[in-house]
Each structure stands twice: as structure tokens, then as C-alpha cells.
Coordinates of C-alpha atoms in Angstrom, one line a residue:
Q278 CA 169.0 81.9 86.8
T279 CA 167.4 78.7 85.5
C280 CA 170.3 76.7 86.9
A281 CA 169.7 78.1 90.4
L282 CA 166.7 75.8 91.0
P283 CA 168.4 72.4 90.6
I284 CA 171.8 73.6 92.0
S285 CA 170.3 75.1 95.1
F286 CA 168.2 71.9 95.6
I287 CA 171.4 69.9 95.3
G288 CA 173.0 72.2 97.9
F289 CA 170.2 71.6 100.4
L290 CA 170.3 67.8 99.7
A291 CA 174.0 68.0 100.6
L292 CA 173.2 70.0 103.8
S293 CA 170.6 67.5 104.8
A294 CA 172.8 64.5 104.2
A295 CA 175.7 66.1 106.1
N296 CA 173.4 67.1 108.9
K297 CA 172.0 63.6 109.3
M298 CA 175.2 61.7 108.9
I299 CA 177.8 63.9 110.5
F300 CA 176.4 66.8 112.6
V301 CA 173.4 65.3 114.4
P302 CA 175.3 62.2 115.7
N303 CA 177.7 64.7 117.2
G304 CA 175.1 66.9 118.8
L305 CA 175.4 69.6 116.3
S306 CA 173.5 70.9 113.2
C307 CA 174.6 72.5 109.9
V308 CA 171.1 73.9 109.0
C309 CA 169.6 77.2 110.0
P310 CA 167.4 79.8 108.3
P311 CA 170.1 82.2 107.2
L312 CA 171.4 79.5 104.8
G313 CA 168.4 80.1 102.6
A314 CA 169.9 83.6 101.9
V315 CA 173.4 82.1 101.4
A316 CA 171.9 79.8 98.8
V317 CA 170.2 82.8 97.0
L318 CA 173.6 84.5 96.7
L319 CA 175.7 81.5 95.8
F320 CA 173.3 80.0 93.3
S321 CA 171.5 82.9 91.7
M322 CA 174.1 85.7 92.1
P323 CA 177.4 83.9 92.1
S324 CA 179.4 86.8 90.7
V325 CA 178.6 89.5 93.3
P326 CA 181.2 90.3 95.9
A327 CA 179.0 88.9 98.8
S328 CA 179.0 85.5 97.1
Q329 CA 182.8 85.2 97.0
P330 CA 184.3 82.5 99.2
K331 CA 186.2 85.0 101.3
A332 CA 183.0 86.9 102.1
V333 CA 180.9 83.7 102.7
I334 CA 183.4 82.1 105.0
F335 CA 184.8 85.1 106.9
G336 CA 181.4 86.9 107.1
N337 CA 179.9 83.8 108.9
L338 CA 183.0 83.3 111.1
L339 CA 182.8 87.0 112.2
A340 CA 179.1 86.7 112.9
G341 CA 179.7 83.7 115.1
L342 CA 182.6 85.2 117.0
V343 CA 180.8 88.5 117.5
S344 CA 177.6 86.9 118.6
F345 CA 179.4 84.6 121.0
A346 CA 181.2 87.6 122.5
V347 CA 177.9 89.6 122.8
L348 CA 176.2 86.7 124.6
Q349 CA 179.1 86.5 127.0
A350 CA 179.3 90.2 127.6
T351 CA 175.6 91.1 128.0
P352 CA 173.2 90.2 130.8
V353 CA 170.8 87.3 130.2
G354 CA 167.6 88.3 128.6
V355 CA 168.5 91.8 127.4
S356 CA 166.3 92.7 124.4
W357 CA 169.0 94.6 122.5
A358 CA 171.7 91.9 122.3
A359 CA 170.6 90.6 118.9
G360 CA 170.7 94.1 117.5
L361 CA 174.1 94.7 118.9
S362 CA 175.3 91.4 117.4
V363 CA 174.1 92.4 114.0
A364 CA 175.5 95.9 114.2
L365 CA 178.9 94.7 115.3
T366 CA 178.9 92.0 112.7
I367 CA 178.2 94.6 110.0
L368 CA 181.0 96.8 111.4
M369 CA 183.5 93.9 111.5
M370 CA 182.6 92.7 108.0
G371 CA 183.2 96.2 106.7
L372 CA 186.5 96.5 108.4
F373 CA 187.7 93.3 107.0
G374 CA 186.1 93.8 103.5
V375 CA 184.0 90.6 103.7
T376 CA 180.4 91.9 103.7
H377 CA 178.0 89.0 103.4
P378 CA 174.4 90.0 104.2
P379 CA 173.3 86.5 105.4
A380 CA 176.0 86.7 108.1
G381 CA 174.0 89.5 109.6
A382 CA 171.0 87.2 109.7
Y383 CA 173.2 84.5 111.3
A384 CA 174.3 87.0 114.0
Y385 CA 170.6 87.6 114.8
F386 CA 169.8 83.9 114.8
Y387 CA 172.9 83.0 117.0
T388 CA 172.0 85.6 119.6
T389 CA 168.3 85.0 119.7
Q390 CA 168.8 81.3 119.9
K391 CA 171.5 81.8 122.5
L392 CA 173.8 79.3 120.8
A393 CA 176.8 77.9 122.6
M394 CA 180.4 78.4 121.6
S395 CA 180.0 75.6 119.1
G396 CA 177.7 78.0 117.2
I397 CA 180.8 79.8 116.0
F398 CA 181.3 76.8 113.7
A399 CA 177.9 75.2 113.3
P400 CA 175.3 75.6 112.0
G401 CA 176.1 78.9 110.1
L402 CA 179.7 78.6 109.1
A403 CA 179.6 74.8 108.5
G404 CA 176.4 75.1 106.4
A405 CA 177.7 78.0 104.4
I406 CA 180.9 76.0 103.6
I407 CA 178.9 73.0 102.5
L408 CA 176.8 75.2 100.2
L409 CA 180.0 76.9 98.9
T410 CA 181.5 73.4 98.3
V411 CA 178.5 72.3 96.2
Q412 CA 178.7 75.5 94.2
K413 CA 182.4 75.0 93.5
L414 CA 181.9 71.3 92.5
I415 CA 179.0 72.3 90.2
N416 CA 181.3 75.1 88.8
K417 CA 183.9 72.5 87.9
V418 CA 181.5 70.5 85.7
T419 CA 179.4 73.3 84.3
S420 CA 179.8 76.9 83.1
F421 CA 178.3 78.1 86.5
T422 CA 180.8 80.6 88.0
N423 CA 181.4 82.7 91.0
K424 CA 184.1 85.0 89.7
P425 CA 183.6 88.6 90.9
S426 CA 181.9 90.9 88.5
A427 CA 182.2 94.6 88.3
K428 CA 178.5 94.8 87.5
L429 CA 176.1 94.2 90.4
A430 CA 172.8 92.4 89.8

């Protein structure tokens, strides 16, 4: 737990740098509110199933795909589109065995912000991959690990 503070800070420094140098010049972003929850999982609960790379990557990918589809299929301005995006994201993550709670938050964010097709990749998935990469790099040089644990925190 004590390592979570500096490691999560390093993760957000990497996000900020990537956003400024790569994403913003290309009209994109790799930062969004659900990434705070991704950081909590990756840096303070690295052994839980929701923190595993498969769940982080595919959970966010499914959230983006589902949310884009919901925005395309529903009339503009319907109040229930975000709820449908979250519900369908939960369903799809369960079907594929990649439950990642922050992806539900990303589905809500994507739909309420009415992101374009590029939102499938950025900010949610791209930001999560950057945080996951930081976690993996830190894991290589320290004892910090994200191996699955049978015991939940």
C-alpha cells in the first residue's frame, strides 16, 4: 500500500506526458476521470482479477465498443443511453470474463460526453494501457506484482 502513492503519481506523470506530447497534438486525449479508478486497482490492488492486463485492456475496449454502438443506435438526447451503455458493458465483460469496474465508469463517461469513434481507443483504453505499462515497468525493477491472487482484498 505504501508503494501506491509514488507509483500512481509516476503513472499520472506518464499519462500527462503522453497526453501533451502525443495525444493532444493529434486532437486526442489519454486522460479521463475513470483512469483514477484504474490507478487504484493497478497500484493498490495489483493482484485482484480486475487488475489483470486482460481485464484492464479488454474491459476498456468493450466499454468503448459498446458505448459507440449505443450512441449510434439511440436517438440523440435520450436520458437512458448512459445506463444502457453501462449495463451492456457489464454484460459483455461478464460474458468474456474480463470484469474491470472502471470500464463501467468509462462506458458512462463515453456516452454522456458523446465521444466519437476515436473514443473506442482514447482516452479510456489508451490511458489504461499507459497506466498498465507503468505498473509493468515498476514491477520489473521492484517486488510490486500484479499476479492474480485467490484472496480478494
